[in-house]
PDB file of C-alpha atoms in Angstrom:
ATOM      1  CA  UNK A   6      99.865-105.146 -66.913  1.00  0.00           C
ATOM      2  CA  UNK A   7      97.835-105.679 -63.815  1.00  0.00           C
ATOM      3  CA  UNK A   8      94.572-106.277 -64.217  1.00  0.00           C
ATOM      4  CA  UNK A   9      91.475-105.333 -61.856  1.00  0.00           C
ATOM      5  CA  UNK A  10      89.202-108.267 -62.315  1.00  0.00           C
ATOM      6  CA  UNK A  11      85.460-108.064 -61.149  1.00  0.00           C
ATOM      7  CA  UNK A  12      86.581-109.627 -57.830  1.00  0.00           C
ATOM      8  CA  UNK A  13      89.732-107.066 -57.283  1.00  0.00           C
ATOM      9  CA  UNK A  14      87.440-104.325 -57.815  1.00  0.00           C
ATOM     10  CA  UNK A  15      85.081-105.526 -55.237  1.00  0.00           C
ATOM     11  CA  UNK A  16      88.055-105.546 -52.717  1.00  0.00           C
ATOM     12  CA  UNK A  17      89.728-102.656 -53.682  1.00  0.00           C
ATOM     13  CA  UNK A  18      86.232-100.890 -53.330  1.00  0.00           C
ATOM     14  CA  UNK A  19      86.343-102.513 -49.498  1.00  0.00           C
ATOM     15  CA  UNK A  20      89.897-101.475 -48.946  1.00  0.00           C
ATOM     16  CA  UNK A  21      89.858 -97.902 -50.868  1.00  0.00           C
ATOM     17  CA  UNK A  22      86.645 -97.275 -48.368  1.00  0.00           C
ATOM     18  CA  UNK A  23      88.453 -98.207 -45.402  1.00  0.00           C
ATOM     19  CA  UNK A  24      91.440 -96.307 -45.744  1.00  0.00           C
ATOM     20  CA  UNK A  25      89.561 -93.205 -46.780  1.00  0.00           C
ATOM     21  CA  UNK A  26      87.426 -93.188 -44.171  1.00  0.00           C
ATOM     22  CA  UNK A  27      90.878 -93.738 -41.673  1.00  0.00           C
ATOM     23  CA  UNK A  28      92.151 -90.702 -43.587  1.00  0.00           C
ATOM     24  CA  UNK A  29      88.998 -88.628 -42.351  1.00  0.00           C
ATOM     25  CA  UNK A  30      88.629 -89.546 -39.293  1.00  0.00           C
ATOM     26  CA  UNK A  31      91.379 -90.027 -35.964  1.00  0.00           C
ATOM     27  CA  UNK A  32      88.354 -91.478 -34.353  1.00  0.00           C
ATOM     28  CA  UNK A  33      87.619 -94.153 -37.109  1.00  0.00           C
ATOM     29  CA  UNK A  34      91.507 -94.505 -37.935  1.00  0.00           C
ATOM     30  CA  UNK A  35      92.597 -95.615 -34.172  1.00  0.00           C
ATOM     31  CA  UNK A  36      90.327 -98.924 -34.420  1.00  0.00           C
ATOM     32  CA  UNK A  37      90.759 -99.728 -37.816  1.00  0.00           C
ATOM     33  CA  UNK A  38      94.223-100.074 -38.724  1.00  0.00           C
ATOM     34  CA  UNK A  39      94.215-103.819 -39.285  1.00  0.00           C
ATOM     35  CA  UNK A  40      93.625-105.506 -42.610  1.00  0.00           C
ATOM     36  CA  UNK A  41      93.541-109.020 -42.756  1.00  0.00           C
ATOM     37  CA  UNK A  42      93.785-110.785 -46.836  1.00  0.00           C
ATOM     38  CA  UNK A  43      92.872-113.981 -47.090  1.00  0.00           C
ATOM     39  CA  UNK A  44      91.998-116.485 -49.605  1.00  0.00           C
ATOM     40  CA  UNK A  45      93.856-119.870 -50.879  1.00  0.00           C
ATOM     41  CA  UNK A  46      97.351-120.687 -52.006  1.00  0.00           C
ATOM     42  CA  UNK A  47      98.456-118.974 -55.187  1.00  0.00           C
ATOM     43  CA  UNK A  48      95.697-116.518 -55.720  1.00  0.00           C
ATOM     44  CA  UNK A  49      97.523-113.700 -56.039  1.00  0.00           C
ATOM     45  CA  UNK A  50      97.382-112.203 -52.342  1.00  0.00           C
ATOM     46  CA  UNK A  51     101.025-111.524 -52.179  1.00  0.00           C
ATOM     47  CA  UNK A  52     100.607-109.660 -55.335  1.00  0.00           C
ATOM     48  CA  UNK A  53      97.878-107.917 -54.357  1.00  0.00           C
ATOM     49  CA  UNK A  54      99.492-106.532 -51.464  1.00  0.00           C
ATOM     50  CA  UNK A  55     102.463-105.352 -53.899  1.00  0.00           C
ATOM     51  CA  UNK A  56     100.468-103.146 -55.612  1.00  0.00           C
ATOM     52  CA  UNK A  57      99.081-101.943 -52.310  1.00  0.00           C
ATOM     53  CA  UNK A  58     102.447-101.018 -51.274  1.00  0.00           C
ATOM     54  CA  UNK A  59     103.361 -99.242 -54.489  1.00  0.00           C
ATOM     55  CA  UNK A  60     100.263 -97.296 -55.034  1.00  0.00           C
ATOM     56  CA  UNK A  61     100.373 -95.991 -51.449  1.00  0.00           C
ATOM     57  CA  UNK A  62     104.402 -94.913 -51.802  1.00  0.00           C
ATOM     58  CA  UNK A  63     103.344 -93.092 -55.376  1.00  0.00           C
ATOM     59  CA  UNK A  64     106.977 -93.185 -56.711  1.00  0.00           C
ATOM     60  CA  UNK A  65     107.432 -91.977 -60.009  1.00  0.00           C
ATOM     61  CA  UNK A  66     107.883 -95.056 -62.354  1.00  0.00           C
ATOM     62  CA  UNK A  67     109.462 -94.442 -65.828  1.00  0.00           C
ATOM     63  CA  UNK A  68     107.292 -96.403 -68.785  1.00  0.00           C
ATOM     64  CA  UNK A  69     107.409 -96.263 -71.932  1.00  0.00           C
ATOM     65  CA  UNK A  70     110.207 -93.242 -71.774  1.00  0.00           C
ATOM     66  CA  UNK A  71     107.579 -91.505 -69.598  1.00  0.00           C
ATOM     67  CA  UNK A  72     108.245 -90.600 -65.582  1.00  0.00           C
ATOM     68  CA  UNK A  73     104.714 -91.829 -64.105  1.00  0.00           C
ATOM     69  CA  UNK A  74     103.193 -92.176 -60.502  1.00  0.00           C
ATOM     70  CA  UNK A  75     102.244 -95.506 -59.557  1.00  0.00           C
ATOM     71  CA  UNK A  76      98.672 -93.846 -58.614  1.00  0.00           C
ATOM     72  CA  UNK A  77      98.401 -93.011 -62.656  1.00  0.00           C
ATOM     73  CA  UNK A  78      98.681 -96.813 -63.826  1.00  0.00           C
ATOM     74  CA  UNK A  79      95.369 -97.153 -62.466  1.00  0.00           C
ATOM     75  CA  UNK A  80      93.525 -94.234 -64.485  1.00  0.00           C
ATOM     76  CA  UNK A  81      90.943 -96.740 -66.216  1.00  0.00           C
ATOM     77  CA  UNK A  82      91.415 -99.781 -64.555  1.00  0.00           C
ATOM     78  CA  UNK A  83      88.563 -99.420 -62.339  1.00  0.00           C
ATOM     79  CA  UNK A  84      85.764 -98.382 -64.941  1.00  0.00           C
ATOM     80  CA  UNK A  85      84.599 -96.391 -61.734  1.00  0.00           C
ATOM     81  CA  UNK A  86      85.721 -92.455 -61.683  1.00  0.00           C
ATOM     82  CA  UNK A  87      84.431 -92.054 -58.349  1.00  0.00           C
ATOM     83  CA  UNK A  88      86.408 -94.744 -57.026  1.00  0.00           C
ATOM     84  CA  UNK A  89      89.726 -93.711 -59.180  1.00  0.00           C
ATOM     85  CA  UNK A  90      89.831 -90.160 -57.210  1.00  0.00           C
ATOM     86  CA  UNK A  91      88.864 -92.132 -53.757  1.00  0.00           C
ATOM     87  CA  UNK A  92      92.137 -93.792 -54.546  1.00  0.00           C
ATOM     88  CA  UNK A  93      94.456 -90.478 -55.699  1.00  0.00           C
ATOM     89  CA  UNK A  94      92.808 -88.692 -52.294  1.00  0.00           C
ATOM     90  CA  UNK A  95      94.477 -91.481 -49.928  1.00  0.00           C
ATOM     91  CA  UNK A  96      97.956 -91.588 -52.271  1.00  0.00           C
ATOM     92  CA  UNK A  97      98.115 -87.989 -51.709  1.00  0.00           C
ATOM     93  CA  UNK A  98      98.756 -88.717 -48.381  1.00  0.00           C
ATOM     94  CA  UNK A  99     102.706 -89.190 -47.559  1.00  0.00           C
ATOM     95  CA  UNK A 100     102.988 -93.506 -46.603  1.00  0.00           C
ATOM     96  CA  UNK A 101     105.597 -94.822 -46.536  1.00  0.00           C
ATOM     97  CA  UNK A 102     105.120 -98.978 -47.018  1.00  0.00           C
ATOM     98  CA  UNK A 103     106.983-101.881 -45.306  1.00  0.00           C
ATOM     99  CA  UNK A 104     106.272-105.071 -46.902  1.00  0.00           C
ATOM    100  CA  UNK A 105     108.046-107.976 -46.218  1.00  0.00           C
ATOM    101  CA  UNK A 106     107.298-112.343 -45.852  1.00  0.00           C
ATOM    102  CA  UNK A 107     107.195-112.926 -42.171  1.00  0.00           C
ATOM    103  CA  UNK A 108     109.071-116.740 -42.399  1.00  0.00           C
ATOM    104  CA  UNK A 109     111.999-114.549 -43.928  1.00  0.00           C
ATOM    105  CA  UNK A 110     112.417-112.359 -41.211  1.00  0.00           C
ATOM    106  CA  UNK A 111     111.389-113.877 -38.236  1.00  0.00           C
ATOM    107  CA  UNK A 112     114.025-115.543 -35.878  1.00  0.00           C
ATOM    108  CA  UNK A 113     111.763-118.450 -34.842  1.00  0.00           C
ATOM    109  CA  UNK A 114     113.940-119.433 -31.739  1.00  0.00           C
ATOM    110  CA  UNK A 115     112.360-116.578 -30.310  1.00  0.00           C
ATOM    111  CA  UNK A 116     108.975-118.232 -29.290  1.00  0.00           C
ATOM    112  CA  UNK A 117     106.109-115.596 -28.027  1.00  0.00           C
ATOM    113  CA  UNK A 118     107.963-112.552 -29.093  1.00  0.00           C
ATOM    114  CA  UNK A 119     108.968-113.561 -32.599  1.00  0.00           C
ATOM    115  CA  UNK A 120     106.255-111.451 -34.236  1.00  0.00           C
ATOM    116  CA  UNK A 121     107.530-108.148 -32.032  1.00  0.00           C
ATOM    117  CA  UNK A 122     111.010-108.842 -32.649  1.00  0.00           C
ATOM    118  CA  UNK A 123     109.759-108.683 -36.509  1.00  0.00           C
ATOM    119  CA  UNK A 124     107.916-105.341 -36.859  1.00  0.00           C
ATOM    120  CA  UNK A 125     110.536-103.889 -34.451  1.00  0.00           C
ATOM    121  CA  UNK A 126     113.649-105.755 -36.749  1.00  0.00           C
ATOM    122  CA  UNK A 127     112.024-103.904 -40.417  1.00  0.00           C
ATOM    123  CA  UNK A 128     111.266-100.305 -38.283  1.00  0.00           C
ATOM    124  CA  UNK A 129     114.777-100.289 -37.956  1.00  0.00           C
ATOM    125  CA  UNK A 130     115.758-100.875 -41.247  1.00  0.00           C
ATOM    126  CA  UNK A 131     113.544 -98.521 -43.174  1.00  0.00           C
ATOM    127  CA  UNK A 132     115.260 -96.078 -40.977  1.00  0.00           C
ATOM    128  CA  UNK A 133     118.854 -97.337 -41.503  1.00  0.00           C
ATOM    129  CA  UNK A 134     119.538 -98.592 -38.002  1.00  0.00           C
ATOM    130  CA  UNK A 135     120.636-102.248 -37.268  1.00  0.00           C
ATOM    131  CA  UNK A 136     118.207-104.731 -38.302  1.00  0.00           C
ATOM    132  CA  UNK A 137     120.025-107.737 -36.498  1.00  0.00           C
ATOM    133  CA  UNK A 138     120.690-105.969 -33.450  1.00  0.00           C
ATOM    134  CA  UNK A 139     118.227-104.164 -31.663  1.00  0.00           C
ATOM    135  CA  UNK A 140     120.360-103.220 -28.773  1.00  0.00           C
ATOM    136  CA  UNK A 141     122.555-101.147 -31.617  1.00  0.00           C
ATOM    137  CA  UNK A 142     119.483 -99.938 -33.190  1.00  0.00           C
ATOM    138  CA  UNK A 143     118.676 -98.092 -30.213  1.00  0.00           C
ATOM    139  CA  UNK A 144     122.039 -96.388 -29.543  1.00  0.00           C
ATOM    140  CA  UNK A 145     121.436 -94.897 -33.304  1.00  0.00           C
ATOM    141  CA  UNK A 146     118.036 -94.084 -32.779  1.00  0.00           C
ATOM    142  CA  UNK A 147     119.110 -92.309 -29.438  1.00  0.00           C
ATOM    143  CA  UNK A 148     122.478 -90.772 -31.313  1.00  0.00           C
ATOM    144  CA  UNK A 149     120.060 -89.827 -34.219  1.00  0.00           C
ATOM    145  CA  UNK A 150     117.815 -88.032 -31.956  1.00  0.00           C
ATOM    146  CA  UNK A 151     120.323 -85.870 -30.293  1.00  0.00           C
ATOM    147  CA  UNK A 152     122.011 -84.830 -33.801  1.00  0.00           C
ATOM    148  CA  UNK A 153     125.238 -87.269 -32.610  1.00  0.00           C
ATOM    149  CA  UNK A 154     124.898 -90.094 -35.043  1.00  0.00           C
ATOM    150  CA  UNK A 155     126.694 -88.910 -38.169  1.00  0.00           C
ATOM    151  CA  UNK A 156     129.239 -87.607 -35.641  1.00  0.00           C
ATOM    152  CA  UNK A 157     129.910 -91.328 -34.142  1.00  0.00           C
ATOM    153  CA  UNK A 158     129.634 -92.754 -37.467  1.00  0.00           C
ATOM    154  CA  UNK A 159     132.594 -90.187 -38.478  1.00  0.00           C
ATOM    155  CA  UNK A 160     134.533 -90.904 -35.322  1.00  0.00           C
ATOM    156  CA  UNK A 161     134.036 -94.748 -35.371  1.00  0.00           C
ATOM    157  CA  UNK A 162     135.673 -94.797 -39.230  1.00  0.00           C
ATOM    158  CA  UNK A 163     138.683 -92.573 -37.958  1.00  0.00           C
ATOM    159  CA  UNK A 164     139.266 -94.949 -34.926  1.00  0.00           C
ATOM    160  CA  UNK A 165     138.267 -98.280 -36.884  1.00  0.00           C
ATOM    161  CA  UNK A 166     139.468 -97.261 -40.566  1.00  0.00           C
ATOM    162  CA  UNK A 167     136.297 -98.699 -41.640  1.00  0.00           C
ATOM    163  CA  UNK A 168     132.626 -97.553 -42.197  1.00  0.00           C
ATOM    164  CA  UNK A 169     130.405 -98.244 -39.215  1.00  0.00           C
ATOM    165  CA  UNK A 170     127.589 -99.350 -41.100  1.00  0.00           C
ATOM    166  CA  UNK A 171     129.709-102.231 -42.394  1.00  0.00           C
ATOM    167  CA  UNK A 172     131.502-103.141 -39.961  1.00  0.00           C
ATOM    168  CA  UNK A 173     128.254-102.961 -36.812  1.00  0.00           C
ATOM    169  CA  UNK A 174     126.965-106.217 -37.152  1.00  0.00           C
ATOM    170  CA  UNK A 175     130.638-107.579 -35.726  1.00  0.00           C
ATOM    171  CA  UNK A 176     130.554-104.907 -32.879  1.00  0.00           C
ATOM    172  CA  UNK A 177     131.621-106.964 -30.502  1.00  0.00           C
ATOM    173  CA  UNK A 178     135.035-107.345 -32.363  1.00  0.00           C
ATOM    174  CA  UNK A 179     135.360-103.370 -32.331  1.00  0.00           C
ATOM    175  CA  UNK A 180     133.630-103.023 -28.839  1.00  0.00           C
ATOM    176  CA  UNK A 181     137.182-100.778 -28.119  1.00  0.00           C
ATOM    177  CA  UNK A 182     136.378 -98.417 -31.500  1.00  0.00           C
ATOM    178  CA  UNK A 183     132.396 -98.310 -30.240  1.00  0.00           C
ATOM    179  CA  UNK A 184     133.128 -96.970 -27.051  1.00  0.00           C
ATOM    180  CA  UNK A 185     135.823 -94.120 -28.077  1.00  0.00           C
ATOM    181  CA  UNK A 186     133.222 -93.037 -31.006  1.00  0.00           C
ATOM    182  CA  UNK A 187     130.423 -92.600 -28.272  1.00  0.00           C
ATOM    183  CA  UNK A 188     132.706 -90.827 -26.169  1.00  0.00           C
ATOM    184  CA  UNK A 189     133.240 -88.145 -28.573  1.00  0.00           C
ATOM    185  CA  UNK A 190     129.527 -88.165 -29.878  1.00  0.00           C
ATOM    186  CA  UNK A 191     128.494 -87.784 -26.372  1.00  0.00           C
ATOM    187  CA  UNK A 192     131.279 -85.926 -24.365  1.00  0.00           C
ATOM    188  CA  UNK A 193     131.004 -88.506 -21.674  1.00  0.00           C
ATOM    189  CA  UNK A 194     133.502 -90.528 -19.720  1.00  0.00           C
ATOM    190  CA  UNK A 195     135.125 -93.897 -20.858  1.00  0.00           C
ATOM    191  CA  UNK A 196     133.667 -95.314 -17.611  1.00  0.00           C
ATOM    192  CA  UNK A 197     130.175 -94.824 -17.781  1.00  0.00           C
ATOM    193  CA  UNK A 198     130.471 -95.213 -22.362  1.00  0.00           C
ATOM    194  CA  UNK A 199     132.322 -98.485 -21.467  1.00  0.00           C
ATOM    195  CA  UNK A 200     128.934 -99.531 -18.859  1.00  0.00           C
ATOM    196  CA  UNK A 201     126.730 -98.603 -20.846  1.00  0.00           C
ATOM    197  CA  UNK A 202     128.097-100.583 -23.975  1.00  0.00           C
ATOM    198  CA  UNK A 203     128.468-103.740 -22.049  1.00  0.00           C
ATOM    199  CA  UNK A 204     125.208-103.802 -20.483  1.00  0.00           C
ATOM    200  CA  UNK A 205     123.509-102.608 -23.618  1.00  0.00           C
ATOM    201  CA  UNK A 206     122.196-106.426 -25.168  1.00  0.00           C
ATOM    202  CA  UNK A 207     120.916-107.313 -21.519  1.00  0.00           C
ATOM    203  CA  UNK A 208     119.349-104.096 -20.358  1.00  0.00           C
ATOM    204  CA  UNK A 209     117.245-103.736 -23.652  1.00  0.00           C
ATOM    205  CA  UNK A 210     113.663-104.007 -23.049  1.00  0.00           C
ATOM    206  CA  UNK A 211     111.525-104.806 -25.959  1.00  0.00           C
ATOM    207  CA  UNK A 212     107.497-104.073 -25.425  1.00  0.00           C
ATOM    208  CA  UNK A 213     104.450-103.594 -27.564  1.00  0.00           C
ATOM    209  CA  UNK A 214     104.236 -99.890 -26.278  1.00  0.00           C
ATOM    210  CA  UNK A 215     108.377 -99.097 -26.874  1.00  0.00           C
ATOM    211  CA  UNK A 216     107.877-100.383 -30.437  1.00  0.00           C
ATOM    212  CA  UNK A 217     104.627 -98.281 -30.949  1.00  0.00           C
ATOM    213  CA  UNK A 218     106.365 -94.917 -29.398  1.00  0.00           C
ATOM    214  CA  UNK A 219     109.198 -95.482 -31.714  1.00  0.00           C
ATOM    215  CA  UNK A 220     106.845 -95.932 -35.237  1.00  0.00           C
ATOM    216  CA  UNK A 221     105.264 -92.576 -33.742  1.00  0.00           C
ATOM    217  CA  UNK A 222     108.688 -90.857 -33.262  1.00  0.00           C
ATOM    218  CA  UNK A 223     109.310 -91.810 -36.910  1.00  0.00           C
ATOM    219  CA  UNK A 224     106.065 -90.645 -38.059  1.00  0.00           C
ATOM    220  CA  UNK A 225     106.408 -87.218 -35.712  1.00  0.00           C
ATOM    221  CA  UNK A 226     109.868 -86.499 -37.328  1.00  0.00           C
ATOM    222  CA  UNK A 227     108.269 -87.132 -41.420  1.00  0.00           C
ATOM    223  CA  UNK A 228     105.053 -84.417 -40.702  1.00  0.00           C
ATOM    224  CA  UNK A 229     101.910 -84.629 -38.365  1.00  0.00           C
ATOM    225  CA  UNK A 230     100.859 -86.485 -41.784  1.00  0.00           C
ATOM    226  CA  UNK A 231     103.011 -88.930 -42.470  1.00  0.00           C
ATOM    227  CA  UNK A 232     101.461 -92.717 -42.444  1.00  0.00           C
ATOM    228  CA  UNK A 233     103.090 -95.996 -42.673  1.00  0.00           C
ATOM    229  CA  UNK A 234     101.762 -99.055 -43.701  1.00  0.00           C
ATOM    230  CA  UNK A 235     103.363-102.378 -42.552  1.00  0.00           C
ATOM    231  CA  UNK A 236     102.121-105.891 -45.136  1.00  0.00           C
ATOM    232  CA  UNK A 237     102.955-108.750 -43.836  1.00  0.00           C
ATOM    233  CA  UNK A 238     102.355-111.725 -46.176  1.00  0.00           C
ATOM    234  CA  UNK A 239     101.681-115.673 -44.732  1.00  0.00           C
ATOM    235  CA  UNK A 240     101.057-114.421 -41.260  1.00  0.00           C
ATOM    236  CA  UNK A 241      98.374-117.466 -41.069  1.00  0.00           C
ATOM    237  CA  UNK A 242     100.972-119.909 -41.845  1.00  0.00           C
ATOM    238  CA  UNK A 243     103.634-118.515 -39.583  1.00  0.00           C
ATOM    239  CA  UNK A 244     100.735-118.298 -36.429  1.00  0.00           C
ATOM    240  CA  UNK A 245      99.234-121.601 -37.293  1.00  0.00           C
ATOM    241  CA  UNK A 246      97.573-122.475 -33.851  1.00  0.00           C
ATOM    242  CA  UNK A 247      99.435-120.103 -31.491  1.00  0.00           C
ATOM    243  CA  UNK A 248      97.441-118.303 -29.883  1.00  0.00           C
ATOM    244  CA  UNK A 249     100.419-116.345 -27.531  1.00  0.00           C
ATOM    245  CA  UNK A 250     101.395-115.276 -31.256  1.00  0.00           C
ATOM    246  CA  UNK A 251      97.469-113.967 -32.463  1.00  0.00           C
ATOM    247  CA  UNK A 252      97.515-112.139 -29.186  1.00  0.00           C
ATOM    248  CA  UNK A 253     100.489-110.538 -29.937  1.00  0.00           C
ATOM    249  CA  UNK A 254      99.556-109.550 -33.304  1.00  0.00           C
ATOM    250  CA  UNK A 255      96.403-108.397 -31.918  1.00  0.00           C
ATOM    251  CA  UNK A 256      98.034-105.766 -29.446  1.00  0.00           C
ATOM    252  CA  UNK A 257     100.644-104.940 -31.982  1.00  0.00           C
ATOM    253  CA  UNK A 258      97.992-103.714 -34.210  1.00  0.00           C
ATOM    254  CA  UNK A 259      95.644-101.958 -30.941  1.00  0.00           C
ATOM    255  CA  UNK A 260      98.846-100.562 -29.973  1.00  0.00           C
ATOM    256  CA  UNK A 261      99.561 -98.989 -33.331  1.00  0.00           C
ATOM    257  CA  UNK A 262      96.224 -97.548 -33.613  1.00  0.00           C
ATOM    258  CA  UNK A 263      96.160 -96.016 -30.310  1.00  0.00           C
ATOM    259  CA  UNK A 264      99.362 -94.535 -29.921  1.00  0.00           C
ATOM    260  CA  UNK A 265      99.591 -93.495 -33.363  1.00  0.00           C
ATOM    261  CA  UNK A 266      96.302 -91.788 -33.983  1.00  0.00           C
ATOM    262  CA  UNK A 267      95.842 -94.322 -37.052  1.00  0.00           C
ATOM    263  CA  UNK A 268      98.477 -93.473 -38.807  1.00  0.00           C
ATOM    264  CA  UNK A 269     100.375 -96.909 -38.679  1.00  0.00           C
ATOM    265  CA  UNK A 270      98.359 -99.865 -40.427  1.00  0.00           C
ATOM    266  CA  UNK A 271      99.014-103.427 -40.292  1.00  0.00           C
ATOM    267  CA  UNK A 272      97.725-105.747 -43.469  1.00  0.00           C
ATOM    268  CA  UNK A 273      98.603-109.564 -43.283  1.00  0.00           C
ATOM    269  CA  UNK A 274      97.874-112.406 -45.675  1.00  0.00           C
ATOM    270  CA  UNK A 275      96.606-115.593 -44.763  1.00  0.00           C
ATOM    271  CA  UNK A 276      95.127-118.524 -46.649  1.00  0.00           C
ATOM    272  CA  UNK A 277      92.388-118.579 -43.824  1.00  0.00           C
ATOM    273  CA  UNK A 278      90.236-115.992 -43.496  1.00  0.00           C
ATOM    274  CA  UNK A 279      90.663-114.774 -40.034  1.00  0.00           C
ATOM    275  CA  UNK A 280      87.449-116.493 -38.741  1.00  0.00           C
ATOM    276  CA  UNK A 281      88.545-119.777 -39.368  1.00  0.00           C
ATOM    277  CA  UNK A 282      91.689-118.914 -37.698  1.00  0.00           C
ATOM    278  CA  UNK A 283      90.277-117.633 -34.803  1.00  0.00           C
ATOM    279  CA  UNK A 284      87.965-120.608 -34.557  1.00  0.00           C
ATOM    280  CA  UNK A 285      91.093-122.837 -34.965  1.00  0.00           C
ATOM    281  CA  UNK A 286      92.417-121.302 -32.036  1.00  0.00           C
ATOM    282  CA  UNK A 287      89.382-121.636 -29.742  1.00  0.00           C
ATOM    283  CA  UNK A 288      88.970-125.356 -30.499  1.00  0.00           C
TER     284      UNK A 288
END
């Protein structure tokens, strides 16, 4: 039912361009990872970015009692051939997409860093870590790396008669179960388990680079291939005149690009195109 209009087709020609040429290039794919979608309330730019997400992820989609890839609802929309196999070349591609409103997510008592707690906060729950508590999210990540996490998960249900990932969000109340689960995922001591789980929330360090080396340790462990594709819709809004908060997105994105070789993008929505918000911020 979507339909390409003459003004969609001019920017999917723009983005299918851009994202080829990313494809075919590491050089050309490390300094342009960021798309920024603009244009005025209710025009269809969180929609847009929908479809963005779903033609890059492929899936199979069953219409009409018939399994289809998302790539193959598009066969004819573009009156452009050349432009239709542009677009199957970059879905062939493994991305995975991350698309998510920024107001929703964002915990907004945490001033400078609310835009890095973000990206960091939906990282870890595409991969099934905790979302609300990054601290936990990085004992997984750590367990999961080692081959130990489906060991503590098994050990924290025999010592808590519950399932960890239902019961981790009130850790605090089973900080007792936590600690004997680590100590038989890791083999260590109930001294220095017991240290480490009660310094964990203060010792954390959250920084542009950590979150970009942990995107690429997600990509490394999916194929020297794999891409991923984070659209975040009313950035504008949610930045408004902080500039702390464009600088950060700024040197998310840089930080992306570099570390990951171009294969992490950033698109964001905004009713301003990103001119007018820069300009904002200078005056």
């Amino acid at each position: 039912e979507f339909v390409v209009t003459k003004e969609l087709l001019r920017h999917f020609n723009d983005l299918i361009g851009v994202l080829l040429s990313t494809i075919e290039s590491d050089e050309v794919a490390a300094d342009w990872n960021g798309i920024w979608v603009s244009g005025f309330f209710g025009c269809g730019k969180s929609h847009f970015i929908k479809v963005i997400s779903y033609l890059l992820e492929n899936k199979e989609h069953r219409y009409q009692g018939h399994e289809r890839r998302a790539v193959e609802f598009f066969e004819g929309k573009f009156n452009d051939p050349i432009l239709y196999g542009d677009l199957k070349s970059i879905v062939s591609n493994s991305t995975d997409t991350v698309l998510f409103n920024i107001d929703t997510k964002a915990d907004h008592r945490s001033g400078r860093d609310a835009l890095l707690q973000v990206f960091l906060k939906v990282l870890n729950e595409k991969q099934c870590y905790s979302g609300d508590h990054p601290h936990i999210a990085h004992m997984e990540r750590h367990l999961d790396k080692i081959g130990k996490l489906e060991v503590f998960h098994n050990a924290f249900n025999k010592e808590a008669r519950a399932s960890w990932l239902e019961e981790r969000d009130a850790w605090e109340f089973h900080r007792d179960e936590v600690v004997n689960a680590l100590k038989e995922a890791l083999g260590q001591s109930e001294e220095s388990v017991s240290a480490w789980v009660d310094g964990a929330e203060s010792n954390f360090s959250l920084t542009v680079e950590n979150l970009a080396k942990w995107v690429k340790r997600y990509l490394d462990g999916k194929g020297p291939n794999q891409r991923i594709m984070f659209l975040v819709d009313e950035v504008g809004q949610f930045i408004g005149n902080d500039t702390h908060l464009m600088l950060n997105l700024q040197t998310i994105t840089e930080q992306l690009g570099t570390v990951c070789k171009g294969r992490a993008w950033v698109v964001v929505t905004s009713q301003e195109d990103l001119d007018a918000v820069l300009g904002d911020l200078k005056s």
